[in-house]
CSV table of C-alpha atoms in Angstrom, one decimal:
chain,number,residue,atom,x,y,z
A,1,UNK,CA,37.7,-8.1,137.1
A,2,UNK,CA,38.4,-10.8,139.7
A,3,UNK,CA,38.3,-14.4,138.5
A,4,UNK,CA,35.6,-15.2,141.0
A,5,UNK,CA,33.1,-13.2,143.0
A,6,UNK,CA,31.7,-15.0,146.1
A,7,UNK,CA,27.9,-14.8,146.3
A,8,UNK,CA,26.6,-12.8,149.2
A,9,UNK,CA,25.8,-14.7,152.4
A,10,UNK,CA,22.3,-15.8,153.3
A,11,UNK,CA,20.7,-13.5,155.8
A,12,UNK,CA,20.4,-14.5,159.4
A,13,UNK,CA,16.7,-15.2,159.1
A,14,UNK,CA,17.5,-18.0,156.5
A,15,UNK,CA,20.3,-19.3,158.7
A,16,UNK,CA,19.1,-19.2,162.3
A,17,UNK,CA,15.7,-19.9,164.0
A,18,UNK,CA,13.6,-16.8,164.8
A,19,UNK,CA,13.4,-17.7,168.5
A,20,UNK,CA,17.2,-18.3,168.9
A,21,UNK,CA,17.5,-15.5,171.5
A,22,UNK,CA,14.0,-15.4,172.9
A,23,UNK,CA,14.1,-14.0,176.5
A,24,UNK,CA,17.7,-12.8,176.1
A,25,UNK,CA,18.8,-9.1,176.5
A,26,UNK,CA,21.7,-7.5,174.6
A,27,UNK,CA,23.6,-4.4,175.8
A,28,UNK,CA,25.3,-2.7,172.9
A,29,UNK,CA,27.7,0.3,172.9
A,30,UNK,CA,27.8,2.2,169.7
A,31,UNK,CA,24.5,0.6,168.7
A,32,UNK,CA,23.0,3.7,167.2
A,33,UNK,CA,24.7,3.3,163.8
A,34,UNK,CA,26.9,1.2,161.6
A,35,UNK,CA,27.9,-2.3,162.3
A,36,UNK,CA,26.7,-2.4,165.9
A,37,UNK,CA,23.2,-1.1,164.9
A,38,UNK,CA,23.0,-3.9,162.3
A,39,UNK,CA,24.1,-6.5,164.9
A,40,UNK,CA,21.5,-5.2,167.3
A,41,UNK,CA,18.8,-5.5,164.7
A,42,UNK,CA,19.9,-9.1,163.9
A,43,UNK,CA,19.8,-10.1,167.5
A,44,UNK,CA,16.3,-8.6,167.9
A,45,UNK,CA,15.1,-10.4,164.7
A,46,UNK,CA,15.9,-13.6,166.5
A,47,UNK,CA,14.0,-12.8,169.7
A,48,UNK,CA,16.3,-10.6,171.9
A,49,UNK,CA,15.5,-7.3,173.5
A,50,UNK,CA,18.2,-4.7,173.4
A,51,UNK,CA,19.6,-1.6,175.2
A,52,UNK,CA,21.8,0.5,173.0
A,53,UNK,CA,24.0,3.4,174.1
A,54,UNK,CA,25.6,6.4,172.4
A,55,UNK,CA,26.6,10.0,173.1
A,56,UNK,CA,23.7,11.4,171.2
A,57,UNK,CA,20.4,10.6,173.0
A,58,UNK,CA,18.2,11.6,170.1
A,59,UNK,CA,20.1,9.4,167.7
A,60,UNK,CA,20.1,6.5,170.1
A,61,UNK,CA,16.4,6.7,170.7
A,62,UNK,CA,15.6,7.1,167.0
A,63,UNK,CA,17.6,4.0,166.2
A,64,UNK,CA,15.9,2.1,169.1
A,65,UNK,CA,12.5,3.1,167.9
A,66,UNK,CA,13.2,2.0,164.3
A,67,UNK,CA,14.5,-1.4,165.4
A,68,UNK,CA,11.6,-1.9,167.8
A,69,UNK,CA,9.1,-1.1,165.1
A,70,UNK,CA,10.8,-3.4,162.6
A,71,UNK,CA,11.1,-6.5,164.9
A,72,UNK,CA,8.3,-6.2,167.4
A,73,UNK,CA,10.8,-6.6,170.2
A,74,UNK,CA,11.9,-3.9,172.7
A,75,UNK,CA,14.9,-1.7,172.1
A,76,UNK,CA,15.8,1.2,174.4
A,77,UNK,CA,18.2,4.0,173.5
A,78,UNK,CA,20.2,5.7,176.2
A,79,UNK,CA,22.8,8.5,176.3
A,80,UNK,CA,26.2,7.4,177.7
A,81,UNK,CA,29.9,8.4,177.4
A,82,UNK,CA,31.8,5.1,177.6
A,83,UNK,CA,34.9,7.0,178.6
A,84,UNK,CA,33.3,7.8,181.9
A,85,UNK,CA,33.0,4.7,184.3
A,86,UNK,CA,30.1,6.4,186.2
A,87,UNK,CA,28.2,7.1,183.0
A,88,UNK,CA,28.5,3.4,181.9
A,89,UNK,CA,27.5,2.1,185.4
A,90,UNK,CA,24.4,4.3,185.3
A,91,UNK,CA,23.5,2.9,181.8
A,92,UNK,CA,23.9,-0.6,183.0
A,93,UNK,CA,21.7,0.1,186.1
A,94,UNK,CA,19.0,1.5,183.8
A,95,UNK,CA,19.2,-1.6,181.5
A,96,UNK,CA,18.7,-3.9,184.5
A,97,UNK,CA,15.8,-1.8,185.7
A,98,UNK,CA,14.2,-2.1,182.3
A,99,UNK,CA,15.0,-5.7,181.5
A,100,UNK,CA,16.2,-7.4,184.7
A,101,UNK,CA,19.1,-9.2,183.0
A,102,UNK,CA,21.9,-9.0,180.5
A,103,UNK,CA,23.0,-11.9,178.3
A,104,UNK,CA,25.0,-10.4,175.5
A,105,UNK,CA,27.3,-7.4,175.6
A,106,UNK,CA,28.7,-5.9,172.4
A,107,UNK,CA,31.5,-3.4,172.9
A,108,UNK,CA,31.5,-1.4,169.7
A,109,UNK,CA,31.7,2.3,170.6
A,110,UNK,CA,34.5,3.8,168.5
A,111,UNK,CA,36.0,6.9,167.1
A,112,UNK,CA,38.2,7.4,164.0
A,113,UNK,CA,39.7,9.8,161.6
A,114,UNK,CA,42.6,9.9,159.2
A,115,UNK,CA,45.9,11.4,160.3
A,116,UNK,CA,49.6,10.6,160.2
A,117,UNK,CA,51.6,10.5,163.5
A,118,UNK,CA,53.3,13.8,162.5
A,119,UNK,CA,50.0,15.7,162.4
A,120,UNK,CA,48.3,14.0,165.3
A,121,UNK,CA,48.2,15.6,168.7
A,122,UNK,CA,48.4,13.6,171.9
A,123,UNK,CA,44.9,14.6,172.7
A,124,UNK,CA,43.6,13.3,169.4
A,125,UNK,CA,45.4,10.0,170.0
A,126,UNK,CA,44.1,9.8,173.5
A,127,UNK,CA,40.5,10.4,172.5
A,128,UNK,CA,40.4,7.3,170.4
A,129,UNK,CA,42.2,5.2,173.0
A,130,UNK,CA,39.7,6.5,175.6
A,131,UNK,CA,36.7,5.6,173.5
A,132,UNK,CA,37.8,2.3,172.1
A,133,UNK,CA,40.1,0.8,174.7
A,134,UNK,CA,39.1,2.5,178.0
A,135,UNK,CA,35.4,2.4,176.9
A,136,UNK,CA,35.6,-1.3,176.4
A,137,UNK,CA,37.2,-1.8,179.9
A,138,UNK,CA,34.5,0.4,181.5
A,139,UNK,CA,31.8,-1.6,179.8
A,140,UNK,CA,33.2,-4.9,180.9
A,141,UNK,CA,33.6,-3.7,184.5
A,142,UNK,CA,30.0,-2.5,184.7
A,143,UNK,CA,28.3,-5.5,183.0
A,144,UNK,CA,30.4,-8.3,184.4
A,145,UNK,CA,28.3,-9.1,187.5
A,146,UNK,CA,25.2,-9.5,185.3
A,147,UNK,CA,27.0,-11.7,182.7
A,148,UNK,CA,28.2,-13.9,185.5
A,149,UNK,CA,24.6,-14.5,186.5
A,150,UNK,CA,23.5,-15.3,183.0
A,151,UNK,CA,26.7,-17.0,181.9
A,152,UNK,CA,26.7,-14.5,179.1
A,153,UNK,CA,28.8,-13.6,176.1
A,154,UNK,CA,31.0,-10.6,175.2
A,155,UNK,CA,31.7,-9.6,171.6
A,156,UNK,CA,34.2,-6.9,171.0
A,157,UNK,CA,34.4,-5.1,167.6
A,158,UNK,CA,38.0,-4.6,166.6
A,159,UNK,CA,39.7,-4.4,163.2
A,160,UNK,CA,42.4,-5.8,161.0
A,161,UNK,CA,44.4,-2.5,160.7
A,162,UNK,CA,47.0,-3.4,163.3
A,163,UNK,CA,47.9,-6.8,161.7
A,164,UNK,CA,49.9,-5.0,159.1
A,165,UNK,CA,50.9,-1.4,159.5
A,166,UNK,CA,48.2,0.9,158.1
A,167,UNK,CA,49.1,4.5,157.4
A,168,UNK,CA,47.1,7.2,159.0
A,169,UNK,CA,45.6,4.8,161.5
A,170,UNK,CA,48.1,4.5,164.4
A,171,UNK,CA,45.5,5.5,167.0
A,172,UNK,CA,42.9,3.0,166.0
A,173,UNK,CA,45.6,0.3,165.5
A,174,UNK,CA,46.8,0.7,169.0
A,175,UNK,CA,43.3,0.9,170.5
A,176,UNK,CA,42.0,-2.2,168.7
A,177,UNK,CA,45.1,-4.3,169.5
A,178,UNK,CA,44.5,-3.4,173.1
A,179,UNK,CA,40.9,-4.4,172.9
A,180,UNK,CA,41.9,-7.8,171.6
A,181,UNK,CA,44.4,-8.2,174.5
A,182,UNK,CA,41.6,-7.3,177.0
A,183,UNK,CA,39.3,-9.9,175.4
A,184,UNK,CA,41.9,-12.6,175.7
A,185,UNK,CA,42.5,-11.9,179.4
A,186,UNK,CA,38.8,-11.7,180.0
A,187,UNK,CA,38.3,-15.0,178.4
A,188,UNK,CA,40.6,-16.9,180.8
A,189,UNK,CA,39.7,-14.9,183.9
A,190,UNK,CA,35.9,-15.2,183.5
A,191,UNK,CA,35.7,-18.5,181.6
A,192,UNK,CA,35.6,-20.2,185.0
A,193,UNK,CA,32.4,-18.1,185.7
A,194,UNK,CA,30.7,-19.3,182.5
A,195,UNK,CA,31.5,-16.1,180.5
A,196,UNK,CA,32.8,-16.3,177.0
A,197,UNK,CA,34.7,-13.4,175.3
A,198,UNK,CA,35.5,-13.1,171.6
A,199,UNK,CA,36.4,-10.4,169.1
A,200,UNK,CA,35.0,-9.8,165.6
A,201,UNK,CA,37.5,-8.0,163.4
A,202,UNK,CA,35.8,-6.6,160.3
A,203,UNK,CA,37.9,-6.1,157.2
A,204,UNK,CA,36.5,-4.0,154.4
A,205,UNK,CA,32.7,-3.9,155.0
A,206,UNK,CA,30.6,-2.3,152.4
A,207,UNK,CA,28.5,0.7,153.6
A,208,UNK,CA,30.4,1.6,156.7
A,209,UNK,CA,31.9,5.0,157.6
A,210,UNK,CA,35.3,3.3,158.1
A,211,UNK,CA,35.3,1.9,154.6
A,212,UNK,CA,34.4,5.2,153.1
A,213,UNK,CA,37.4,6.8,154.9
A,214,UNK,CA,39.9,4.0,154.3
A,215,UNK,CA,39.1,3.5,150.6
A,216,UNK,CA,40.8,6.8,150.1
A,217,UNK,CA,40.5,7.9,146.4
A,218,UNK,CA,39.4,4.4,145.5
A,219,UNK,CA,42.8,2.8,146.3
A,220,UNK,CA,41.1,0.1,148.3
A,221,UNK,CA,39.3,-2.1,145.7
A,222,UNK,CA,37.1,-5.1,145.9
A,223,UNK,CA,39.6,-6.6,143.5
A,224,UNK,CA,42.0,-6.9,146.4
A,225,UNK,CA,39.8,-9.5,148.1
A,226,UNK,CA,40.4,-13.2,147.3
A,227,UNK,CA,36.7,-13.6,147.1
A,228,UNK,CA,36.1,-10.7,144.8
A,229,UNK,CA,33.9,-8.6,147.0
A,230,UNK,CA,33.9,-6.6,150.2
A,231,UNK,CA,32.1,-7.9,153.2
A,232,UNK,CA,28.6,-7.0,154.1
A,233,UNK,CA,26.6,-6.3,157.3
A,234,UNK,CA,25.1,-9.8,156.8
A,235,UNK,CA,28.5,-11.4,157.0
A,236,UNK,CA,29.0,-9.7,160.4
A,237,UNK,CA,25.5,-10.6,161.6
A,238,UNK,CA,25.8,-14.3,160.8
A,239,UNK,CA,29.0,-14.5,162.8
A,240,UNK,CA,27.4,-12.6,165.7
A,241,UNK,CA,24.4,-14.8,165.9
A,242,UNK,CA,26.6,-17.9,165.8
A,243,UNK,CA,28.9,-16.6,168.6
A,244,UNK,CA,26.1,-15.8,171.0
A,245,UNK,CA,24.3,-19.1,170.3
A,246,UNK,CA,24.9,-22.4,172.1
A,247,UNK,CA,26.6,-23.7,168.9
A,248,UNK,CA,29.6,-21.6,169.9
A,249,UNK,CA,29.8,-22.7,173.6
A,250,UNK,CA,33.4,-23.8,173.3
A,251,UNK,CA,34.7,-20.7,171.4
A,252,UNK,CA,36.4,-18.4,173.8
A,253,UNK,CA,39.3,-15.9,173.6
A,254,UNK,CA,39.3,-15.8,169.8
A,255,UNK,CA,39.5,-13.1,167.2
A,256,UNK,CA,37.3,-13.8,164.2
A,257,UNK,CA,38.4,-11.8,161.1
A,258,UNK,CA,35.7,-11.1,158.6
A,259,UNK,CA,37.7,-10.0,155.7
A,260,UNK,CA,37.4,-12.7,153.0
A,261,UNK,CA,41.1,-13.5,153.4
A,262,UNK,CA,42.1,-10.0,152.3
A,263,UNK,CA,44.8,-9.6,155.0
A,264,UNK,CA,46.8,-12.4,153.4
A,265,UNK,CA,47.1,-10.4,150.1
A,266,UNK,CA,49.9,-8.0,149.6
A,267,UNK,CA,48.8,-4.4,150.2
A,268,UNK,CA,47.6,-2.5,147.1
A,269,UNK,CA,46.9,0.8,148.7
A,270,UNK,CA,49.3,2.8,146.5
A,271,UNK,CA,51.9,3.2,149.3
A,272,UNK,CA,53.7,5.6,149.7
A,273,UNK,CA,52.0,7.8,147.1
A,274,UNK,CA,48.7,7.9,149.1
A,275,UNK,CA,50.6,9.0,152.3
A,276,UNK,CA,52.6,11.6,150.5
A,277,UNK,CA,49.5,13.0,148.9
A,278,UNK,CA,47.7,13.1,152.2
A,279,UNK,CA,50.6,15.0,153.9
A,280,UNK,CA,50.6,17.5,151.0
A,281,UNK,CA,46.9,18.2,151.6
A,282,UNK,CA,47.6,18.9,155.2
A,283,UNK,CA,50.5,21.2,154.3
A,284,UNK,CA,48.3,23.1,152.0
A,285,UNK,CA,45.6,23.5,154.6
A,286,UNK,CA,43.1,21.3,152.7
A,287,UNK,CA,42.8,18.8,155.5
A,288,UNK,CA,42.8,19.7,159.2
A,289,UNK,CA,46.2,19.3,161.0
A,290,UNK,CA,45.3,17.6,164.3
A,291,UNK,CA,48.5,18.6,165.9
A,292,UNK,CA,47.5,22.3,165.7
A,293,UNK,CA,43.7,21.8,166.1
A,294,UNK,CA,41.6,21.6,169.2
A,295,UNK,CA,40.6,18.1,170.3
A,296,UNK,CA,37.9,16.9,168.0
A,297,UNK,CA,34.7,15.7,169.6
A,298,UNK,CA,34.5,12.0,168.9
A,299,UNK,CA,31.6,10.6,167.0
A,300,UNK,CA,30.1,7.5,168.5
């Protein structure tokens, strides 16, 4: 057992006023599930309306309906492929028709799977780059004119994987490092127009699909965190609310890592045994070899 377990953070409704974002509109890619859905819900709980996009229309509309019913504010779900600039532009046009403005843009659409370089096809690598990196660029391009008008805020969801080499995650590491670079350039180019751009880089967050995949065979443990626990959606939401509020008006071009300090601890992921075991599973046909398989449809 760790020597100390940090208490879980107070929820946003205890921390921020309920009308913090009254009259504001958030545009969220990947808002149908996971971290971005929870961020959207938190924004709506504090007065914002939201427009969420995802590849699956039924899933996006279901999530939007759930959040509207829970908060009493309006959320609209829309089908969009962030890899396609025209598709993103159409989504933004619809959001403007529905709400008339955009104040917050969260770029969170992402794809992921586990695979070593030796078993990953160029198409599989490109798919994640296209969703995470190109998708972020397309979203910025389509929303920028509207954020200039509102002097709005971009939040990009990245990761901590690329800060120290993470086996089986070269595609995501490359994509998220690129997103952080885009955010930094955006911050200095558009700061003069009143736009702020920052990244939230989640570490191990309890309940996410990424955590389920990366805690392979239990080798990633809450004991590895200096604070004795994994992060929660609430930890992400509190930072999100802060970054879009006037309290963060001078924060621009930053990467905020929500990992409890875990990245400063020596890796305890059973390297190289976990990698060798994974490659053995591929060799024995128990895990799909992405070099030989068709391009996997990305899940947003």
